[in-house]
GROMACS .gro file of C-alpha atoms in nm:
model
  348
    1MET     CA    1   0.001  -0.002   0.000
    2ASP     CA    2   0.130   0.346  -0.099
    3LYS     CA    3   0.107   0.527   0.240
    4ASP     CA    4   0.137   0.874   0.089
    5ASP     CA    5  -0.136   0.807  -0.171
    6PHE     CA    6  -0.359   0.649   0.092
    7ALA     CA    7  -0.319   0.950   0.321
    8GLU     CA    8  -0.385   1.195   0.036
    9PHE     CA    9  -0.700   1.010  -0.076
   10SER     CA   10  -0.823   0.988   0.282
   11ARG     CA   11  -0.776   1.362   0.329
   12LEU     CA   12  -0.976   1.425   0.010
   13ILE     CA   13  -1.264   1.203   0.137
   14VAL     CA   14  -1.268   1.375   0.480
   15THR     CA   15  -1.269   1.717   0.318
   16GLN     CA   16  -1.561   1.625   0.096
   17ILE     CA   17  -1.756   1.483   0.391
   18ARG     CA   18  -1.699   1.800   0.600
   19GLU     CA   19  -1.807   2.029   0.316
   20ASN     CA   20  -2.140   1.847   0.256
   21GLU     CA   21  -2.376   1.879   0.550
   22GLU     CA   22  -2.649   1.675   0.384
   23HIS     CA   23  -2.430   1.371   0.339
   24PRO     CA   24  -2.494   1.081   0.582
   25LEU     CA   25  -2.122   1.056   0.668
   26HIS     CA   26  -2.145   1.417   0.779
   27ARG     CA   27  -2.473   1.391   0.959
   28PHE     CA   28  -2.379   1.068   1.136
   29CYS     CA   29  -2.011   1.134   1.190
   30ALA     CA   30  -2.047   1.086   1.568
   31CYS     CA   31  -2.184   0.733   1.523
   32GLY     CA   32  -2.018   0.403   1.451
   33TYR     CA   33  -2.131   0.456   1.098
   34TYR     CA   34  -1.835   0.678   1.037
   35PRO     CA   35  -1.545   0.467   1.155
   36ASP     CA   36  -1.711   0.158   0.996
   37PHE     CA   37  -1.697   0.339   0.664
   38PHE     CA   38  -1.326   0.408   0.698
   39SER     CA   39  -1.261   0.050   0.793
   40MET     CA   40  -1.432  -0.050   0.469
   41PHE     CA   41  -1.235   0.207   0.277
   42GLU     CA   42  -0.903   0.090   0.418
   43THR     CA   43  -0.981  -0.268   0.327
   44LEU     CA   44  -1.059  -0.174  -0.027
   45TYR     CA   45  -0.741   0.023  -0.050
   46LYS     CA   46  -0.521  -0.239   0.110
   47ARG     CA   47  -0.657  -0.515  -0.120
   48GLY     CA   48  -0.568  -0.304  -0.422
   49TYR     CA   49  -0.918  -0.226  -0.537
   50LEU     CA   50  -0.859   0.149  -0.538
   51ASN     CA   51  -0.530   0.135  -0.716
   52THR     CA   52  -0.633   0.328  -1.027
   53HIS     CA   53  -0.767   0.683  -1.083
   54LYS     CA   54  -1.072   0.539  -1.258
   55ARG     CA   55  -1.171   0.326  -0.955
   56LYS     CA   56  -1.107   0.612  -0.708
   57LYS     CA   57  -1.330   0.841  -0.916
   58ALA     CA   58  -1.599   0.574  -0.935
   59PHE     CA   59  -1.575   0.525  -0.555
   60LEU     CA   60  -1.632   0.895  -0.492
   61ASN     CA   61  -1.914   0.904  -0.746
   62ARG     CA   62  -2.089   0.610  -0.594
   63LEU     CA   63  -2.074   0.770  -0.248
   64GLN     CA   64  -2.176   1.121  -0.389
   65LEU     CA   65  -1.854   1.275  -0.264
   66ARG     CA   66  -1.797   1.479  -0.572
   67GLY     CA   67  -2.005   1.800  -0.583
   68SER     CA   68  -2.370   1.821  -0.457
   69TYR     CA   69  -2.526   1.532  -0.273
   70ASP     CA   70  -2.825   1.334  -0.425
   71GLU     CA   71  -2.981   1.084  -0.191
   72MET     CA   72  -3.122   0.852  -0.460
   73LYS     CA   73  -2.785   0.842  -0.638
   74PHE     CA   74  -2.615   0.777  -0.307
   75CYS     CA   75  -2.845   0.480  -0.235
   76GLN     CA   76  -2.782   0.327  -0.576
   77GLY     CA   77  -2.411   0.391  -0.549
   78VAL     CA   78  -2.377   0.248  -0.198
   79SER     CA   79  -2.572  -0.060  -0.306
   80GLU     CA   80  -2.328  -0.126  -0.583
   81LEU     CA   81  -2.032  -0.049  -0.354
   82LEU     CA   82  -2.135  -0.296  -0.078
   83PHE     CA   83  -2.152  -0.580  -0.321
   84LEU     CA   84  -1.806  -0.495  -0.446
   85TYR     CA   85  -1.676  -0.459  -0.091
   86TYR     CA   86  -1.827  -0.799   0.000
   87ALA     CA   87  -1.643  -0.964  -0.289
   88VAL     CA   88  -1.315  -0.787  -0.192
   89ASP     CA   89  -1.348  -0.862   0.176
   90ARG     CA   90  -1.427  -1.234   0.114
   91HIS     CA   91  -1.138  -1.271  -0.137
   92LEU     CA   92  -1.376  -1.370  -0.416
   93ASP     CA   93  -1.265  -1.371  -0.777
   94PHE     CA   94  -1.476  -1.100  -0.949
   95SER     CA   95  -1.503  -0.848  -1.219
   96ALA     CA   96  -1.698  -0.516  -1.201
   97ASP     CA   97  -1.892  -0.363  -1.496
   98GLN     CA   98  -1.864  -0.686  -1.695
   99LYS     CA   99  -1.988  -0.682  -2.052
  100LEU     CA  100  -2.157  -1.013  -2.124
  101LEU     CA  101  -2.340  -0.955  -2.457
  102THR     CA  102  -2.137  -0.902  -2.775
  103ASP     CA  103  -2.428  -0.747  -2.957
  104ALA     CA  104  -2.520  -0.479  -2.703
  105ASN     CA  105  -2.344  -0.193  -2.538
  106THR     CA  106  -2.438  -0.296  -2.185
  107ASP     CA  107  -2.269  -0.450  -1.881
  108VAL     CA  108  -2.371  -0.600  -1.547
  109ASP     CA  109  -2.247  -0.443  -1.223
  110LEU     CA  110  -2.068  -0.758  -1.090
  111GLN     CA  111  -1.955  -1.101  -1.200
  112ILE     CA  112  -1.831  -1.340  -0.934
  113LYS     CA  113  -1.625  -1.631  -1.055
  114GLU     CA  114  -1.588  -1.964  -0.872
  115GLY     CA  115  -1.405  -2.225  -1.065
  116ASP     CA  116  -1.591  -2.272  -1.391
  117PHE     CA  117  -1.905  -2.104  -1.258
  118ARG     CA  118  -2.018  -1.739  -1.301
  119TYR     CA  119  -2.264  -1.541  -1.090
  120ASN     CA  120  -2.388  -1.244  -1.296
  121ILE     CA  121  -2.523  -0.973  -1.076
  122GLU     CA  122  -2.711  -0.656  -1.175
  123ILE     CA  123  -2.784  -0.415  -0.887
  124LYS     CA  124  -3.085  -0.178  -0.867
  125CYS     CA  125  -3.217   0.052  -0.605
  126PRO     CA  126  -3.562   0.214  -0.667
  127ALA     CA  127  -3.629   0.574  -0.589
  128PHE     CA  128  -3.849   0.596  -0.287
  129GLU     CA  129  -4.063   0.862  -0.119
  130MET     CA  130  -3.976   1.023   0.210
  131ASP     CA  131  -4.269   1.016   0.451
  132HIS     CA  132  -4.405   1.344   0.591
  133TRP     CA  133  -4.574   1.356   0.928
  134ASN     CA  134  -4.880   1.560   0.813
  135VAL     CA  135  -4.960   1.349   0.508
  136LEU     CA  136  -5.191   1.042   0.532
  137LYS     CA  137  -5.029   0.778   0.313
  138ILE     CA  138  -5.252   0.525   0.143
  139ASP     CA  139  -5.043   0.217   0.044
  140PRO     CA  140  -5.219  -0.036  -0.176
  141SER     CA  141  -4.914  -0.260  -0.150
  142PHE     CA  142  -4.990  -0.473  -0.459
  143ARG     CA  143  -5.247  -0.536  -0.733
  144ALA     CA  144  -5.528  -0.759  -0.594
  145LEU     CA  145  -5.764  -0.703  -0.890
  146PRO     CA  146  -5.744  -0.860  -1.236
  147ASP     CA  147  -5.738  -0.544  -1.448
  148ARG     CA  148  -5.640  -0.184  -1.437
  149GLU     CA  149  -5.994  -0.050  -1.464
  150SER     CA  150  -6.115  -0.248  -1.168
  151HIS     CA  151  -5.812  -0.140  -0.967
  152LEU     CA  152  -5.876   0.232  -1.047
  153ARG     CA  153  -6.243   0.201  -0.967
  154GLU     CA  154  -6.179   0.051  -0.624
  155MET     CA  155  -5.900   0.307  -0.546
  156CYS     CA  156  -6.147   0.590  -0.621
  157LYS     CA  157  -6.390   0.439  -0.384
  158LEU     CA  158  -6.118   0.400  -0.117
  159GLU     CA  159  -6.019   0.765  -0.151
  160SER     CA  160  -6.380   0.905  -0.134
  161GLU     CA  161  -6.513   0.684   0.139
  162ILE     CA  162  -6.214   0.623   0.364
  163ALA     CA  163  -5.907   0.849   0.295
  164GLN     CA  164  -6.080   1.190   0.262
  165PRO     CA  165  -6.304   1.142   0.566
  166ALA     CA  166  -6.001   1.027   0.764
  167VAL     CA  167  -5.821   1.346   0.685
  168GLU     CA  168  -6.134   1.560   0.769
  169LYS     CA  169  -6.177   1.380   1.109
  170SER     CA  170  -5.802   1.398   1.201
  171GLY     CA  171  -5.834   1.738   1.377
  172GLY     CA  172  -5.552   1.887   1.177
  173ARG     CA  173  -5.317   1.591   1.225
  174PHE     CA  174  -5.320   1.543   0.846
  175THR     CA  175  -5.345   1.823   0.589
  176HIS     CA  176  -5.418   1.587   0.299
  177TYR     CA  177  -5.373   1.232   0.182
  178GLU     CA  178  -5.162   1.075  -0.091
  179VAL     CA  179  -5.204   0.737  -0.260
  180LYS     CA  180  -4.869   0.571  -0.309
  181LYS     CA  181  -4.817   0.441  -0.651
  182ILE     CA  182  -4.783   0.066  -0.658
  183ALA     CA  183  -4.415   0.020  -0.724
  184ASP     CA  184  -4.446  -0.316  -0.908
  185GLU     CA  185  -4.384  -0.133  -1.228
  186LYS     CA  186  -4.042  -0.029  -1.095
  187LEU     CA  187  -3.960  -0.390  -1.030
  188ARG     CA  188  -4.099  -0.478  -1.378
  189ASP     CA  189  -3.861  -0.224  -1.522
  190PHE     CA  190  -3.563  -0.364  -1.326
  191LEU     CA  191  -3.643  -0.717  -1.451
  192ARG     CA  192  -3.665  -0.589  -1.811
  193SER     CA  193  -3.326  -0.412  -1.763
  194GLY     CA  194  -3.170  -0.738  -1.642
  195GLN     CA  195  -3.319  -0.912  -1.938
  196SER     CA  196  -3.149  -0.672  -2.175
  197LYS     CA  197  -2.807  -0.717  -2.003
  198PHE     CA  198  -2.794  -1.089  -1.915
  199PRO     CA  199  -2.713  -1.369  -2.161
  200GLU     CA  200  -2.922  -1.677  -2.121
  201SER     CA  201  -2.771  -1.867  -1.827
  202ASP     CA  202  -2.648  -2.226  -1.856
  203ASP     CA  203  -2.508  -2.498  -1.633
  204ARG     CA  204  -2.205  -2.278  -1.566
  205SER     CA  205  -2.380  -1.950  -1.487
  206ILE     CA  206  -2.669  -1.790  -1.307
  207ASN     CA  207  -2.827  -1.442  -1.346
  208ILE     CA  208  -2.911  -1.250  -1.032
  209LEU     CA  209  -3.101  -0.918  -1.013
  210ALA     CA  210  -3.022  -0.754  -0.672
  211VAL     CA  211  -3.294  -0.509  -0.562
  212SER     CA  212  -3.196  -0.284  -0.271
  213VAL     CA  213  -3.489  -0.131  -0.077
  214PRO     CA  214  -3.553   0.028   0.265
  215ILE     CA  215  -3.677  -0.206   0.527
  216ASN     CA  216  -4.026  -0.046   0.533
  217ASN     CA  217  -4.057  -0.130   0.162
  218PHE     CA  218  -3.926  -0.485   0.190
  219GLU     CA  219  -4.260  -0.659   0.229
  220ASN     CA  220  -4.410  -0.478  -0.071
  221TYR     CA  221  -4.130  -0.584  -0.300
  222TRP     CA  222  -4.154  -0.943  -0.180
  223SER     CA  223  -4.532  -0.927  -0.246
  224PHE     CA  224  -4.475  -0.795  -0.604
  225LEU     CA  225  -4.306  -1.131  -0.667
  226PHE     CA  226  -4.515  -1.364  -0.461
  227ASN     CA  227  -4.865  -1.229  -0.383
  228GLN     CA  228  -5.131  -1.473  -0.514
  229PHE     CA  229  -5.320  -1.215  -0.725
  230SER     CA  230  -5.050  -1.055  -0.944
  231GLY     CA  231  -4.714  -1.190  -0.822
  232LEU     CA  232  -4.458  -1.189  -1.102
  233PHE     CA  233  -4.315  -1.518  -0.981
  234VAL     CA  234  -4.656  -1.667  -0.922
  235ARG     CA  235  -4.884  -1.591  -1.215
  236GLU     CA  236  -4.805  -1.596  -1.589
  237GLN     CA  237  -5.107  -1.371  -1.643
  238ASN     CA  238  -5.005  -1.111  -1.388
  239GLY     CA  239  -5.141  -0.792  -1.544
  240ILE     CA  240  -4.802  -0.627  -1.545
  241CYS     CA  241  -4.588  -0.806  -1.806
  242PRO     CA  242  -4.549  -1.151  -1.941
  243PRO     CA  243  -4.272  -1.378  -1.801
  244ALA     CA  244  -4.107  -1.383  -2.137
  245GLU     CA  245  -3.990  -1.029  -2.072
  246TYR     CA  246  -3.785  -1.137  -1.761
  247ASP     CA  247  -3.712  -1.507  -1.824
  248LYS     CA  248  -3.330  -1.460  -1.837
  249VAL     CA  249  -3.343  -1.347  -1.469
  250ASP     CA  250  -3.297  -1.657  -1.260
  251ILE     CA  251  -3.297  -1.494  -0.906
  252VAL     CA  252  -3.411  -1.174  -0.746
  253TYR     CA  253  -3.185  -1.103  -0.451
  254LEU     CA  254  -3.395  -0.880  -0.220
  255THR     CA  255  -3.177  -0.680   0.019
  256SER     CA  256  -3.249  -0.424   0.288
  257LEU     CA  257  -2.898  -0.272   0.271
  258VAL     CA  258  -3.000   0.090   0.212
  259THR     CA  259  -3.178   0.099   0.551
  260GLY     CA  260  -2.850   0.123   0.740
  261HIS     CA  261  -2.760   0.435   0.530
  262LEU     CA  262  -3.087   0.611   0.587
  263ARG     CA  263  -3.103   0.544   0.961
  264PRO     CA  264  -2.769   0.410   1.082
  265ARG     CA  265  -2.732   0.308   1.452
  266ASP     CA  266  -2.445   0.203   1.668
  267GLY     CA  267  -2.390  -0.168   1.708
  268TYR     CA  268  -2.487  -0.238   1.349
  269ASN     CA  269  -2.239  -0.216   1.067
  270SER     CA  270  -2.421  -0.047   0.778
  271TRP     CA  271  -2.130  -0.121   0.545
  272ASP     CA  272  -2.149  -0.503   0.577
  273LEU     CA  273  -2.395  -0.685   0.342
  274SER     CA  274  -2.410  -0.972   0.599
  275SER     CA  275  -2.584  -0.737   0.845
  276CYS     CA  276  -2.883  -0.691   0.618
  277CYS     CA  277  -3.199  -0.886   0.559
  278ASN     CA  278  -3.137  -1.062   0.227
  279LEU     CA  279  -3.364  -1.317   0.054
  280LEU     CA  280  -3.304  -1.511  -0.263
  281CYS     CA  281  -3.619  -1.532  -0.466
  282ARG     CA  282  -3.612  -1.788  -0.749
  283ASN     CA  283  -3.797  -1.709  -1.074
  284PRO     CA  284  -3.987  -2.022  -1.171
  285PHE     CA  285  -4.035  -1.885  -1.521
  286SER     CA  286  -3.668  -1.850  -1.602
  287ARG     CA  287  -3.537  -2.032  -1.908
  288LYS     CA  288  -3.279  -2.204  -1.692
  289TYR     CA  289  -3.531  -2.353  -1.455
  290ARG     CA  290  -3.775  -2.445  -1.731
  291ARG     CA  291  -3.490  -2.648  -1.880
  292GLN     CA  292  -3.466  -2.810  -1.537
  293SER     CA  293  -3.109  -2.671  -1.504
  294TYR     CA  294  -3.075  -2.589  -1.138
  295ARG     CA  295  -2.707  -2.557  -1.082
  296GLY     CA  296  -2.622  -2.227  -0.917
  297TYR     CA  297  -2.916  -2.160  -0.687
  298GLU     CA  298  -2.783  -2.363  -0.388
  299GLU     CA  299  -2.434  -2.226  -0.458
  300ALA     CA  300  -2.577  -1.868  -0.456
  301THR     CA  301  -2.729  -1.926  -0.111
  302ARG     CA  302  -2.385  -2.018   0.007
  303ILE     CA  303  -2.179  -1.745  -0.163
  304LEU     CA  304  -2.414  -1.454  -0.094
  305PRO     CA  305  -2.522  -1.373   0.265
  306ASN     CA  306  -2.894  -1.442   0.307
  307SER     CA  307  -3.168  -1.550   0.540
  308THR     CA  308  -3.369  -1.745   0.281
  309GLU     CA  309  -3.389  -2.076   0.462
  310ARG     CA  310  -3.472  -1.913   0.794
  311PHE     CA  311  -3.744  -1.701   0.627
  312ASP     CA  312  -3.891  -2.004   0.444
  313ALA     CA  313  -3.919  -2.194   0.769
  314PHE     CA  314  -4.077  -1.888   0.941
  315TYR     CA  315  -4.316  -1.838   0.654
  316ALA     CA  316  -4.439  -2.203   0.660
  317GLU     CA  317  -4.502  -2.180   1.030
  318PHE     CA  318  -4.662  -1.837   1.027
  319LYS     CA  319  -4.895  -1.931   0.745
  320VAL     CA  320  -5.047  -2.210   0.954
  321TYR     CA  321  -5.075  -1.975   1.251
  322ALA     CA  322  -5.250  -1.704   1.036
  323GLU     CA  323  -5.487  -1.957   0.873
  324GLU     CA  324  -5.594  -2.106   1.205
  325ARG     CA  325  -5.684  -1.757   1.335
  326GLN     CA  326  -5.814  -1.627   1.000
  327LEU     CA  327  -5.552  -1.353   0.993
  328PRO     CA  328  -5.403  -1.197   0.678
  329LEU     CA  329  -5.041  -1.266   0.602
  330GLN     CA  330  -4.992  -0.923   0.440
  331GLY     CA  331  -4.891  -0.670   0.701
  332LEU     CA  332  -4.824  -0.922   0.977
  333MET     CA  333  -4.577  -1.178   0.852
  334PHE     CA  334  -4.272  -0.957   0.773
  335SER     CA  335  -4.335  -0.738   1.079
  336ALA     CA  336  -4.314  -1.050   1.289
  337PHE     CA  337  -4.008  -1.190   1.099
  338LEU     CA  338  -3.809  -0.866   1.104
  339ALA     CA  339  -3.890  -0.786   1.463
  340GLU     CA  340  -3.765  -1.127   1.565
  341HIS     CA  341  -3.460  -1.166   1.348
  342PHE     CA  342  -3.359  -0.810   1.249
  343PRO     CA  343  -3.464  -0.585   1.539
  344HIS     CA  344  -3.166  -0.358   1.463
  345LEU     CA  345  -3.338  -0.271   1.136
  346TRP     CA  346  -3.702  -0.292   1.221
  347ASN     CA  347  -3.729  -0.129   1.565
  348GLN     CA  348  -3.617   0.223   1.467
   0.00000   0.00000   0.00000
């Protein structure tokens, strides 16, 4: 390690943090979040990942430490960075920004290599709304009706009969209401993006779309995939897009990693992917699985930190519990799971 170069680059980072009061590393500089970041940075530097001007520039760009701060760009950048850091810290063989298609000017964010096998990973973080205390938020979560017209008709009824009266009777607590747009179209767009970047996987590769969301959006995104009415990984006729438009995506890796950067807390390392709630969601409509080619999924559960097996066991048990008491799974299951297994993320 070039000590002079390391010291100079460290000073540049500190200067940028000090000059940007909106940046999380500035706002939370008194928390463990700050030294945990520099521990990650030092590891990346010592392992040689930041040994070129191009990589240093990309590092600063991902962290929004060049010019003005943009929260959404930071969340996308830090999501990409944590996967890279995970690969570096675990001494995995990997390539960043790997071009996989010869006939398209696109690349995937990360390719991990293990012997003759390749894990192709594209990383996405959807833009999300910040909640305001005086606005009543109506969150439909997912599409429970077969067509757009029926959905719009029921939403109009919900607004006129429930939302507006609730605002009027709130005694000034709420100034107005807002209906959150169902974000399944964002997930659809991410799947389509992965489709355009991934080659068809084979017995020596698997395609993984990582979707990084705040913990309070985690259940909704899981439901976009698995709800019984319009789940993209449940129904071929889902009302959003046909599976042929995302059948090169084998797995969605759902992760809560941005939570630790929106609300960091001591005792929890926001810069470690293993600290997050991560689930591997297999796409039953992928070309790979329809060919009954399953190599890669079990290996992915081993190489990427996740709680998939623990969640599957919890889900099976909770489903029986809910059915016996005639309770809905939606709104209860993830609250219970996260409160039990990830209280450092959920109880904030």
